[in-house]
Structures are given as structure tokens and as C-alpha cells.
Amino acid sequence: MDPAELAIDPDELRRLAECAKEPIRTPGVIQSHGTLLGVDAATQVVVVASENARSWLGRPFAEIGNPELQGAVRSGSAIDPVRVVWEGSPTDAIVHRVDDLTIVELEALPHDEYARTAVVTAINRLTAVASVAELRQQAAAEIRRVTGFDRVMIYHFHEDGHGEVVADDSVPELESLLGHHFPSSDIPPQARDLYVTKVGRAIASTSSPTIPLLAISDELRTVDLSNAELRGVSPYHLQYMRNMGQASTFSLSLVEDGRLVGMITCAHRTERRLPVLLRRALEVLAAQITMQFASMREIARLRHLVEVRERRTELLAPLYASDDIPSALLRGPRTVLDLVPADGVLVHIGGTSRVAGDVPPLDDMTRVLELLSGEAFVSEGLEADRPDISALLPSTAGLLVVPLAGPDDTLVFFRGEVAREIFWLGDQSAGNRPSQLSPRTSFSTWKSTVRGRSLPWGTVIQDALELGHELETVLHRRAQAQLAELAMRDALTGLHNRRYLAERLAAGSPVDLDGRALLFVDLDDFKSVNDVHGHDVGDVVILEVARRLIAHSRERDVVVRLGGDEFVVLLDVVGGEDVHAIADRMVAAIAAPIETKVATLIVTASCGIVVAEPGASRVGLLEEADAAMYRAKRAGRNRVSS
């Protein structure tokens, strides 16, 4: 059975609903190895008592004759435990407050003694462990060494509620349960909520009868025992334990940010109890293990975050210079599949689609995107989640769709089926239960094969969303840069325009060490070309002049069209260069015949030169070059002047 299917199985949901009805916080009974007294905080009279202490009901607690315990009861708290003699035997007394009651639990000491120092040794050993898997297994071994239980398991709870045994240390004759899964109803939500409240939980015997609580009023019989050590156990759970061959258990909660993420369970085939002080020490150990788990995961998360950001930067940086964004995302040294592992991907941006890897036909993918109407989508079991989409993509089990800001722009990732075997803690079918609500009778390994599902997307979902967000930012900035560049370009020739030149010359810094020169080029009598042959021919002439200026300029020079028939060539580096020779070549090139559809034309140009020495101001250079150009015209045109 697939864990995802079990989570919505009707029988499983009924079991969870039935479990929710059990008064596990107020069972009205305690376990048989102790005694409970409830003392009214105002009157210090015993108003609740377990049946084995019925003689105390209604009596002043002061009659117990133990000053230390009396003080603890008056304050409502104590350092665990207070050692007392109860009915002639040494006993641990545990005190806590519930509303207006002070609960006193008297727990008979176990026959065996335990050294709490062994827990300190275990903590020291575990702090040196470097990985989550190793920490889990070594923690199970250390706790079994300290407690002497037959088996210690560590559970991990998955997002859908079901659990998995992620560590198992046991005596040789017991079969390992490592890697086995179990349904949510084995530890239902209300029990998990309780385990957040109470970290340590001991069940001393699965066979001894419980002891009912007595009270001087009916409402007190349902006193909240959430934090009680002796709280009675659900009959369902006791039967569950017996079916597993367990006579005693002790469990520890692994709680992160108020959420139960896992448990440590110690189990024994015969009755076995741990004293309060050892249980408290083990609760400290469990907190230490939880903190180590959290820090390891956080370190791994941060390392992954850094790695993903580096890969994302490598992927997106080249896009600013690319004319084909989809291809750049799929064909470069770093691709989107390096950030979002999948069997195939479709990139659709700006009306262009590109694919990589194993993908369905484009028409089918297009139809799927129409069905999703531009919404984000993720599935690891497409056939179960969206049969209509699965019918269009029969070879796809996992689908991840990340819409982008542009119309119809999207990233689509595909994963095929990955069949896997799941080992369950007992047959999950109805034949392994006397009734739908009963615990399983057998916990022998039950294997099922999960089909129709891909590998889980997991953290890849967030990686894909962040990639989509940053890709949108790149596309937006790239569009802005293109608009800014267009504002600096002449529409006809594609050369830089007057605005560009003005910004270059308005820079506050002086001319650099290599100097600078401006060539101001103006066509001679260009108006007659437009008047005689029309503006279309005039445009052809302007385009050819622009081409010739570029062809006869240096690679580092910039050719600018100021407008009409005026051009400027900006020479940023002129040290050691013959600027007049460059200008002469350009004027001569312009004077060569120009072929048009209507005629062969000869156009000449006048060129003014200004050279700025290193350190000189940039301001006024254009005006000086313009004046030099007019000197060339007055001198007879088709020449250069400075």
C-alpha cells in the first residue's frame, strides 16, 4: 500500500476518528505500580485519590507527616522526586499542579538500580556524531545500553502522518524493524499532542489491571492527567503492545518548535520499570538529541541554500547577453535541470518553447497548461491526483509547473514512475484486524510495491519556485536594459544617438591619460538627395554612410548619429594615433559612389576634429568639433579641419 493512499483510506480515517473520541488525557484510572492523590490547593484536603488510597479521601494532607512533601504540595511543585516512605516502603513522590489541584503521585521504586551517570556518558558520546543517520542509530544503542530494554527504536513522522522506524537497536534474537512504516492511527494526532506536553511516558505493564480514581465530587473524577507519570493507558494501545509482544515500554518525544517530529521507544518483553530520576535524565538526553537533529538539518539546509544560489547565479548570469532565453537555460554549462532535478523540462518564455530530457509531445504539454490555466501545480502521483492530466501524459508520474510573470511563460518539470517497495509493520489490510477499529493482530513484515509515483519533489519545490522568481527578475531587468538601450539608439541606423553622446560627454571625470578625440561629420548638400530622389533613397544613403563610418573606425571607437545627416565618431583612446589620418579615411570612404535603386549617387562630407589632452574637461568638446566642421565646409567641403 502506498503511504499516500493509506492516509486517505476510509478505514484508516475511521480509526483516527475513533481514537479522537478516547479521553486519553482524562482516563479516570492510573497504572497499578503507584498511588495518586489530588489535594485541593486552597484547603489542603485530599479530594481525589486512587482506589488503593481510598482511606485518604477527604483527609487533610498534613496527616501524611512528611514536612518536605507537605511543603512541595503547598507550593505546587518540587524537585523530582521527593523520597518518602509510603506504606512501609521507600517511594518516589512526584508533584505537579493542575488548575486548583496539586497532584501527588507515589511511585514504588523498581527493584533494579540504575546509574544516571551513564546518561551523561551517552550525551558526551553523541555530541561527536556528525550525521543524522549515525546519530539516530547510535542514540538507539546508547539508550538501550543505559536502560537494558530489549529494543530501542527511533520513529520519524512523515508529512502525511504515517511513521517510519529510522533506527533500531535490539537483542540479537529480535528481528530488526529498521525501515518499516506504520500508519498514523498507531500514534494518532491526539496522542501526539499529548506527547508534546509530556516528553517521557512509561507504561510499566500491559497486563496489570488499572486502578480507578475516586473523588469527593463527580467533576473531579475527570481530572486532567496529561502530565501525570501514572496516567492510565488506552485499552487499544495496551492490546497493540501485547500484539507486538511488549510487556513494558518507555517512550521519549522528539519535539521541535512545538511539533512532534519523532519518538524514541524502549520496549521489553517482560515487565521493566525505570526510576523517576533516570527517566528525567533520559528526557534531557532526548532534548539533546532533538537539538542535534535540528542543528544538523539546519546546517544541511544552509549548505544546500548556498550551493543552489551559486548554481542559480551561474545559470542566470549569461541570460542578460542572450537573445534566446529558453535555449540559454537548457544549453549552457549550467542548465535548469542542475537546479531542479527531473527527467525532462519544458521552458516556454516569450512565445518560444525549448525542451530537454525525456518530455511528452509539445501538443500534449500545451493542452495540460491550458487545463491548469496558468496556476502552479505539483504532483508526485499524477494518475491519482489529476487523472485528466495523467491521460494526456501517460509516461509522467511527477509534474511540477512553475508559472512566470509573462503571458504563458512557464517552467514545467517531468518525472517518470519510480517503483519502490515499502515494508510495513504488519499487514495493513482488513484481514489483519478483528474489526476495523482493532489493532493489528500480527506485526510481521508486510511488503507492498508502490507504483504510479515519482521520486518525491521535497525541497526541490522551493528551489524551483525561487528559480522562477529570480528568472522573472532577470527577465524584467533585461527588458528594462533593452528599453534603456533603445533610448540610446538611432531608430534608422541602430547607431548610438545624441542622448547617448550627451551622457558620455557629461561625465564629471576628466579625459583619461590616453586622451580623446571627436570627429564631427556632416554630409555636404544632403538636402538635395531627399529633394530630388525622395526620403526613401535618402535613408539608403544614411545607412550606407553609417556602415562606411563603422568600417573605417577602430574597434574601440563609437559612431553616433546625432540626427539628420550629422554623425560623430568618438575616439576615447588617441595616444600615439594620427587622428587626422583616421578622419581622412572616413571622408574618402563616404565620397565613394553609393548604389541605390534609382541612381548611383556621390555624397561628400565635411569633418571637424577636436583633440582633448589628458586631464582636460569633457565639457564643450562637441561644440568645438562642430565649429571645426564648419571651418571644413567654408574651406571647400569634402575635407577635414581642426
XYZ file of C-alpha atoms in Angstrom:
642
model
C 0.000 0.000 0.000
C 1.143 3.492 -0.817
C 1.538 5.702 2.311
C -0.289 8.470 0.441
C -3.240 6.139 -0.221
C -3.262 4.906 3.374
C -3.517 8.493 4.602
C -6.920 8.834 2.894
C -8.071 5.216 3.325
C -11.648 5.219 4.740
C -10.850 2.558 7.365
C -7.754 4.466 8.471
C -9.782 7.685 8.723
C -12.428 5.880 10.812
C -9.740 4.571 13.162
C -8.366 8.085 13.575
C -11.856 9.450 14.247
C -12.499 6.748 16.851
C -9.141 7.400 18.515
C -10.048 11.086 18.765
C -13.013 10.166 20.977
C -10.857 8.470 23.624
C -10.364 10.577 26.784
C -6.636 9.869 26.907
C -5.944 12.992 28.997
C -8.708 12.187 31.480
C -8.878 8.374 31.589
C -10.047 8.254 35.244
C -7.528 5.483 36.010
C -3.842 5.120 36.798
C -1.319 2.334 36.310
C -1.010 -0.307 39.002
C 2.516 0.396 40.256
C 1.640 3.598 42.117
C -0.803 5.752 44.022
C -2.286 9.157 43.192
C -3.661 11.837 45.492
C -5.282 15.100 44.404
C -5.023 17.844 47.026
C -7.223 20.940 46.964
C -4.762 23.850 46.742
C -6.917 26.099 48.973
C -7.931 23.677 51.753
C -5.023 21.187 51.528
C -7.607 18.387 51.733
C -7.319 15.238 49.602
C -10.260 15.458 47.167
C -9.106 12.827 44.633
C -7.490 9.500 45.393
C -6.749 6.289 43.562
C -8.708 3.325 44.852
C -5.633 1.889 46.601
C -5.569 5.042 48.765
C -9.321 5.486 49.319
C -8.750 5.955 53.053
C -7.116 9.314 52.328
C -10.140 10.753 50.557
C -11.408 13.786 52.481
C -8.468 13.883 54.925
C -6.049 16.813 55.399
C -2.853 16.135 53.533
C -0.863 17.308 56.553
C -1.587 13.938 58.146
C 0.948 12.368 55.811
C 3.607 13.510 58.275
C 6.356 14.412 55.787
C 7.356 18.113 56.050
C 9.296 18.153 52.748
C 6.389 16.650 50.827
C 3.920 18.959 52.590
C 5.990 21.962 51.509
C 6.056 20.687 47.941
C 2.273 20.266 47.948
C 1.710 23.762 49.336
C 3.920 25.295 46.588
C 2.513 23.006 43.901
C 5.939 21.908 42.637
C 9.039 20.102 43.756
C 12.399 18.879 42.588
C 11.659 15.368 41.289
C 11.291 13.250 43.223
C 10.703 13.659 46.938
C 11.800 10.418 48.577
C 9.236 9.276 51.181
C 8.232 6.107 52.973
C 4.756 5.021 51.901
C 3.090 2.047 53.482
C 6.435 0.944 54.889
C 8.381 1.061 51.594
C 10.699 3.719 50.079
C 8.727 5.598 47.441
C 9.281 8.441 44.979
C 6.733 11.264 45.249
C 6.212 13.448 42.159
C 4.270 16.709 42.499
C 2.673 18.970 39.896
C -0.252 21.421 39.740
C -3.413 21.032 37.612
C -5.717 24.051 37.907
C -6.735 24.183 41.583
C -5.419 20.697 42.377
C -1.973 19.587 43.417
C -1.353 16.106 42.090
C 0.852 13.844 44.224
C 1.994 10.610 42.609
C 3.569 7.973 44.803
C 5.576 5.587 42.680
C 7.067 2.441 44.166
C 10.778 2.115 43.472
C 11.834 -0.500 40.914
C 13.780 -3.479 42.162
C 16.775 -2.673 39.945
C 19.018 0.342 40.471
C 20.273 2.415 37.577
C 23.219 4.779 37.317
C 22.216 8.167 35.912
C 25.855 8.925 35.170
C 25.558 6.561 32.202
C 23.275 9.149 30.557
C 25.975 11.809 30.862
C 28.415 9.433 29.185
C 25.890 8.802 26.399
C 25.390 12.558 25.848
C 29.152 13.071 25.592
C 29.453 10.290 23.029
C 26.552 11.516 20.927
C 27.804 15.109 20.704
C 30.663 13.898 18.487
C 28.357 12.307 15.881
C 28.365 14.115 12.526
C 25.353 12.798 10.547
C 21.620 12.385 11.189
C 21.596 8.670 10.265
C 24.566 7.916 12.514
C 23.099 9.959 15.368
C 19.822 8.073 15.168
C 21.426 4.637 15.272
C 23.988 5.475 17.942
C 21.341 7.168 20.108
C 19.222 3.996 19.992
C 22.254 1.920 21.004
C 23.216 4.274 23.853
C 19.695 4.368 25.290
C 19.390 0.574 25.170
C 22.765 0.318 26.921
C 21.546 2.661 29.686
C 18.050 1.189 30.161
C 18.562 -2.509 29.451
C 15.387 -2.742 27.351
C 15.177 -5.470 24.703
C 14.649 -2.982 21.897
C 15.038 0.762 21.323
C 13.554 2.261 18.160
C 13.509 5.812 16.829
C 10.489 6.863 14.783
C 10.266 9.652 12.223
C 6.858 11.088 11.308
C 6.288 11.942 7.641
C 4.240 14.922 6.475
C 1.172 12.750 5.756
C 1.159 11.495 9.377
C 2.478 7.970 8.937
C 5.683 6.942 10.689
C 8.879 5.116 9.851
C 11.404 3.276 12.022
C 14.659 5.105 11.262
C 16.825 3.412 13.913
C 16.559 0.068 15.717
C 18.875 -1.456 18.305
C 17.736 -4.746 19.834
C 18.847 -8.031 21.358
C 20.082 -10.494 18.712
C 17.052 -12.758 18.806
C 14.659 -9.977 17.760
C 14.208 -9.246 14.058
C 15.226 -5.718 13.047
C 12.364 -3.364 12.211
C 14.588 -0.699 10.654
C 12.933 0.933 7.650
C 9.438 -0.356 8.494
C 6.495 2.015 8.145
C 3.347 2.256 10.261
C 0.043 4.136 9.827
C -0.858 7.380 11.564
C -3.515 5.602 13.648
C -0.766 3.702 15.520
C 0.101 7.026 17.168
C -2.931 9.207 16.405
C -2.903 13.023 16.448
C -4.360 13.473 19.938
C -1.715 11.108 21.339
C 0.975 13.090 19.544
C -0.381 16.305 21.032
C -0.118 14.686 24.457
C 3.460 13.592 23.788
C 4.349 17.217 23.087
C 3.015 18.078 26.547
C 4.716 15.151 28.300
C 8.142 14.216 26.923
C 8.647 10.981 28.856
C 5.974 8.265 29.007
C 6.286 4.974 30.876
C 3.913 2.012 30.550
C 5.008 -0.405 33.261
C 2.732 -3.323 32.382
C 0.408 -4.289 29.562
C -1.328 -6.946 31.674
C -1.830 -5.478 35.178
C -5.281 -4.008 35.787
C -5.572 -0.258 36.135
C -6.646 1.489 39.341
C -9.667 3.807 39.152
C -9.731 7.295 40.657
C -12.191 8.211 43.385
C -13.292 11.767 44.174
C -15.459 13.682 46.572
C -17.386 15.121 43.572
C -18.247 13.809 40.132
C -16.388 16.516 38.176
C -13.101 15.714 39.907
C -13.109 12.142 38.610
C -12.122 13.502 35.192
C -9.017 15.270 36.453
C -6.511 16.055 33.673
C -3.649 13.555 33.897
C -1.727 14.858 30.869
C 1.415 15.451 32.935
C 0.956 12.528 35.316
C 3.559 9.766 35.387
C 0.933 7.161 36.305
C -1.734 8.109 33.734
C -3.713 5.096 32.611
C -3.343 3.774 29.069
C -5.868 3.337 26.279
C -7.123 -0.282 26.059
C -6.498 -0.125 22.297
C -2.881 0.769 22.890
C -2.385 -1.922 25.506
C -3.736 -4.523 23.089
C -1.471 -3.087 20.395
C 1.541 -3.569 22.684
C 0.538 -7.117 23.609
C 0.152 -7.984 19.939
C 3.706 -6.726 19.418
C 4.953 -8.917 22.266
C 5.676 -5.956 24.545
C 5.120 -6.129 28.305
C 6.591 -2.686 29.129
C 7.614 0.432 27.224
C 9.191 3.792 27.866
C 8.949 6.490 25.194
C 10.606 9.854 24.700
C 9.245 12.633 22.494
C 11.392 14.456 19.939
C 9.824 17.908 19.786
C 10.904 20.785 17.523
C 9.174 24.172 17.641
C 6.207 22.670 19.482
C 5.750 19.897 16.917
C 6.293 16.170 17.453
C 8.736 15.144 14.721
C 9.697 11.755 16.078
C 9.826 9.436 19.086
C 12.220 7.123 20.853
C 10.524 3.961 22.115
C 12.082 1.459 24.515
C 10.277 -1.917 24.619
C 10.745 -5.025 26.762
C 9.242 -8.483 26.545
C 8.825 -8.672 30.327
C 7.805 -6.004 32.817
C 10.512 -3.429 33.362
C 10.401 -0.032 35.055
C 12.815 2.856 35.250
C 13.042 5.120 38.334
C 11.942 8.743 38.027
C 15.443 10.205 38.193
C 16.668 8.044 35.315
C 13.588 8.933 33.269
C 14.265 12.619 33.836
C 17.890 12.179 32.753
C 16.718 10.405 29.602
C 14.341 13.295 28.880
C 17.381 15.587 28.936
C 19.133 13.180 26.558
C 16.119 13.271 24.219
C 16.203 17.088 24.215
C 19.910 16.974 23.379
C 19.274 14.549 20.505
C 16.468 16.762 19.179
C 18.718 19.831 19.224
C 21.438 17.905 17.385
C 18.930 16.741 14.762
C 17.704 20.317 14.301
C 21.204 21.790 14.033
C 22.319 19.100 11.556
C 19.290 19.723 9.374
C 19.799 23.482 9.569
C 23.461 23.162 8.583
C 22.447 20.905 5.688
C 19.709 23.377 4.689
C 22.101 26.336 4.715
C 24.743 24.395 2.776
C 22.119 23.416 0.209
C 20.914 27.026 0.051
C 24.423 28.302 -0.700
C 25.032 25.620 -3.330
C 21.705 26.285 -5.044
C 22.308 30.044 -5.074
C 25.724 29.534 -6.666
C 24.255 27.257 -9.342
C 21.377 29.685 -9.910
C 23.797 32.594 -10.373
C 25.829 30.575 -12.890
C 22.640 29.738 -14.774
C 21.080 33.206 -14.846
C 24.112 35.481 -15.343
C 24.522 34.700 -19.090
C 20.857 35.490 -19.798
C 21.472 39.246 -19.916
C 23.522 38.793 -23.110
C 21.351 36.105 -24.717
C 18.821 36.590 -27.496
C 17.290 33.138 -26.881
C 16.464 32.794 -23.194
C 14.882 29.294 -23.362
C 17.931 27.892 -25.162
C 20.313 29.623 -22.761
C 18.521 27.934 -19.838
C 18.913 24.492 -21.400
C 22.093 24.500 -23.486
C 24.733 26.195 -21.352
C 27.298 24.645 -18.995
C 24.678 25.033 -16.225
C 21.015 24.231 -17.001
C 17.717 24.357 -15.141
C 17.978 20.594 -14.606
C 21.038 21.232 -12.435
C 18.811 23.202 -10.075
C 15.609 21.183 -10.379
C 16.493 17.505 -10.945
C 13.946 15.940 -13.270
C 13.766 13.563 -16.220
C 12.731 16.362 -18.565
C 11.815 20.034 -18.716
C 9.849 22.441 -20.900
C 10.824 26.122 -20.913
C 8.298 28.466 -22.532
C 9.292 32.156 -22.485
C 8.327 34.992 -24.810
C 6.390 32.707 -27.137
C 9.365 30.355 -27.634
C 9.419 26.768 -26.310
C 12.503 24.642 -25.755
C 12.737 21.182 -24.163
C 15.452 18.976 -22.696
C 15.478 15.400 -21.479
C 12.558 12.985 -21.629
C 9.408 15.032 -22.248
C 5.911 14.346 -23.673
C 4.870 15.725 -27.099
C 4.608 19.513 -27.160
C 0.914 19.487 -28.150
C 0.053 17.378 -25.081
C 2.058 19.655 -22.813
C 0.309 22.688 -24.261
C -3.081 21.131 -23.540
C -2.017 20.392 -19.941
C -1.019 24.023 -19.410
C -4.401 25.096 -20.753
C -6.093 22.810 -18.203
C -4.027 24.339 -15.400
C -4.977 27.878 -16.533
C -1.634 29.377 -15.566
C -1.715 28.047 -11.997
C 1.221 26.466 -10.195
C 0.933 22.698 -9.820
C 2.865 19.890 -8.163
C 2.208 16.163 -8.004
C 4.198 13.030 -7.258
C 1.307 10.761 -8.235
C -0.326 12.336 -11.265
C -2.674 9.464 -12.015
C -4.233 9.700 -8.549
C -4.135 13.500 -8.226
C -5.260 14.540 -11.730
C -6.477 11.664 -13.929
C -7.386 14.135 -16.701
C -3.798 15.363 -16.925
C -2.378 11.866 -16.499
C -4.351 10.728 -19.537
C -2.513 13.340 -21.621
C 0.882 12.498 -20.071
C 0.787 8.699 -19.623
C 4.552 8.371 -19.092
C 4.656 11.098 -16.427
C 4.188 10.349 -12.721
C 5.609 13.548 -11.238
C 4.765 17.017 -12.543
C 5.980 20.398 -11.302
C 4.687 23.552 -13.000
C 6.146 26.984 -12.156
C 4.314 29.880 -13.860
C 6.310 33.031 -14.618
C 5.157 36.634 -14.833
C 4.970 36.875 -18.623
C 1.852 35.727 -20.501
C 2.020 31.921 -20.812
C 5.666 31.956 -19.629
C 6.311 28.842 -17.542
C 8.748 26.140 -16.458
C 7.447 22.559 -16.481
C 9.409 19.656 -14.975
C 8.596 15.987 -15.604
C 9.487 12.851 -13.666
C 8.731 9.275 -14.614
C 7.477 6.487 -12.365
C 9.888 5.038 -9.803
C 8.504 1.786 -8.410
C 9.583 1.169 -4.809
C 8.934 -1.365 -2.091
C 7.507 -0.288 1.266
C 7.959 -2.511 4.320
C 5.092 -2.153 6.761
C 4.939 -3.011 10.435
C 2.252 -5.650 9.933
C -0.250 -6.314 7.179
C -2.315 -3.142 6.685
C -5.271 -4.936 5.094
C -8.566 -5.638 6.892
C -7.714 -9.334 7.256
C -5.123 -8.480 9.937
C -7.677 -6.885 12.289
C -10.577 -8.490 14.184
C -12.521 -5.312 13.377
C -11.912 -2.084 11.520
C -11.008 -0.277 14.744
C -8.917 -3.020 16.355
C -5.107 -3.048 16.485
C -3.357 -5.358 14.053
C -3.065 -8.926 15.328
C 0.238 -9.578 13.566
C 3.187 -7.243 13.135
C 5.149 -9.480 10.807
C 6.771 -7.612 7.950
C 4.295 -6.850 5.178
C 5.721 -5.698 1.874
C 3.885 -3.625 -0.708
C 5.023 -2.208 -4.037
C 4.191 1.421 -4.762
C 3.627 2.225 -8.424
C 2.436 5.245 -10.347
C 4.540 7.663 -8.315
C 7.742 9.564 -8.961
C 10.501 10.340 -6.516
C 9.286 12.950 -4.005
C 9.930 16.535 -5.054
C 10.698 17.563 -1.456
C 12.843 20.695 -1.176
C 13.081 20.813 -4.978
C 9.682 22.540 -4.962
C 11.096 25.537 -3.097
C 14.212 25.529 -5.281
C 12.005 25.638 -8.390
C 9.865 28.482 -7.029
C 12.950 30.525 -6.136
C 14.398 29.857 -9.582
C 11.151 31.087 -11.144
C 11.165 34.222 -9.000
C 14.779 35.108 -9.828
C 14.229 34.297 -13.504
C 11.329 36.759 -13.524
C 13.649 39.375 -12.003
C 16.292 38.729 -14.678
C 13.714 38.956 -17.475
C 12.339 42.204 -16.052
C 15.777 43.792 -15.669
C 16.788 42.572 -19.110
C 13.678 44.166 -20.618
C 14.426 47.412 -18.789
C 18.018 47.328 -20.037
C 16.807 46.751 -23.590
C 14.421 49.703 -23.326
C 17.212 51.852 -21.938
C 19.479 50.729 -24.762
C 16.786 51.521 -27.346
C 16.511 55.005 -25.874
C 20.222 55.417 -26.621
C 19.960 54.150 -30.226
C 19.049 55.758 -33.538
C 15.957 54.076 -34.966
C 17.182 54.059 -38.593
C 20.837 53.079 -38.314
C 20.973 51.351 -34.950
C 23.899 53.615 -34.017
C 24.093 55.362 -30.674
C 22.197 58.634 -30.684
C 22.526 62.190 -29.396
C 21.276 61.237 -25.919
C 23.993 58.621 -25.595
C 26.674 61.094 -26.643
C 25.390 63.748 -24.250
C 25.628 61.312 -21.319
C 29.147 60.270 -22.338
C 30.332 63.847 -22.559
C 28.540 64.968 -19.417
C 30.557 62.612 -17.199
C 32.243 64.523 -14.415
C 35.634 62.849 -14.713
C 38.311 64.444 -16.931
C 39.701 62.912 -20.101
C 41.849 59.887 -19.288
C 45.606 59.506 -19.816
C 45.241 58.325 -23.410
C 43.350 61.448 -24.475
C 40.149 61.739 -26.503
C 39.098 62.985 -29.927
C 35.771 63.821 -31.577
C 35.139 63.736 -35.310
C 32.073 65.763 -36.289
C 30.902 64.514 -39.742
C 28.247 66.391 -41.710
C 27.131 65.368 -45.225
C 27.504 68.105 -47.840
C 24.271 69.241 -49.506
C 22.342 66.145 -48.341
C 19.055 68.053 -48.628
C 19.248 67.803 -52.431
C 19.277 63.980 -52.209
C 15.939 63.999 -50.388
C 14.515 66.706 -52.630
C 15.473 65.001 -55.915
C 15.217 61.282 -55.082
C 12.919 61.154 -52.037
C 13.383 60.292 -48.414
C 13.490 56.527 -49.023
C 16.639 56.968 -51.109
C 17.914 59.440 -48.523
C 17.545 56.720 -45.856
C 19.544 54.311 -48.031
C 22.341 56.891 -48.252
C 22.318 57.483 -44.477
C 22.512 53.727 -43.810
C 25.446 53.336 -46.216
C 27.302 56.282 -44.688
C 26.783 54.755 -41.232
C 28.157 51.440 -42.483
C 31.238 53.119 -44.007
C 31.963 55.090 -40.831
C 31.841 51.886 -38.790
C 34.002 50.041 -41.335
C 36.737 52.706 -41.239
C 36.689 53.310 -37.470
C 38.634 51.313 -34.946
C 37.020 48.552 -32.867
C 37.163 50.691 -29.726
C 35.628 53.769 -31.373
C 31.925 54.681 -31.131
C 29.946 56.021 -34.104
C 26.969 58.219 -33.180
C 24.196 59.627 -35.365
C 23.234 62.989 -33.954
C 20.236 63.213 -36.285
C 19.575 64.056 -39.940
C 22.890 63.904 -41.822
C 25.159 64.597 -38.812
C 27.447 61.964 -37.267
C 30.044 61.964 -34.511
C 32.855 59.474 -34.103
C 34.074 59.268 -30.507
C 37.718 58.206 -30.175
C 38.336 57.515 -26.483
C 41.993 56.492 -26.910
C 44.150 58.652 -29.192
C 47.597 58.478 -27.636
C 50.116 57.958 -30.423
C 47.381 57.813 -33.082
C 47.143 60.078 -36.183
C 43.588 61.347 -35.718
C 43.749 63.311 -38.982
C 44.593 60.111 -40.894
C 41.530 58.379 -39.422
C 39.324 61.324 -40.369
C 40.757 61.463 -43.898
C 39.982 57.773 -44.440
C 36.386 58.284 -43.347
C 35.825 61.336 -45.564
C 37.345 59.476 -48.537
C 35.164 56.419 -47.868
C 31.998 58.494 -47.786
C 32.855 60.085 -51.139
C 32.885 56.708 -52.916
C 29.802 56.130 -55.170
C 26.667 54.800 -53.460
C 24.403 52.458 -55.447
C 20.646 52.904 -54.952
C 17.678 51.504 -56.872
C 17.168 54.781 -58.701
C 20.699 56.040 -59.273
C 24.364 55.945 -58.418
C 24.990 58.832 -56.063
C 28.117 60.546 -54.880
C 27.883 62.247 -51.493
C 30.696 64.092 -49.765
C 31.189 65.061 -46.133
C 32.955 67.724 -44.096
C 34.672 66.644 -40.890
C 35.726 68.687 -37.897
C 38.283 67.380 -35.414
C 38.871 68.258 -31.783
C 41.503 66.508 -29.670
C 41.338 66.767 -25.864
C 44.556 66.392 -23.925
C 44.738 64.042 -20.906
C 43.095 65.630 -17.858
C 41.103 68.158 -19.873
C 37.375 68.638 -19.307
C 34.891 66.745 -21.433
C 32.504 69.690 -21.483
C 32.473 71.724 -24.726
C 34.138 69.086 -26.922
C 31.085 68.643 -29.151
C 30.753 72.395 -29.742
C 34.444 72.671 -30.632
C 34.188 69.774 -33.118
C 31.066 71.337 -34.633
C 32.928 74.614 -35.154
C 35.827 72.762 -36.803
C 33.369 71.009 -39.140
C 32.028 74.392 -40.318
C 35.572 75.520 -40.958
C 35.959 72.497 -43.261
C 32.786 73.436 -45.122
C 33.914 77.021 -45.563
C 37.240 75.760 -46.841
C 35.514 73.950 -49.735
C 33.803 70.834 -48.266
C 34.823 67.189 -48.634
C 37.732 67.757 -46.306
C 38.914 67.678 -42.693
C 39.569 70.635 -40.425
C 40.640 71.057 -36.813
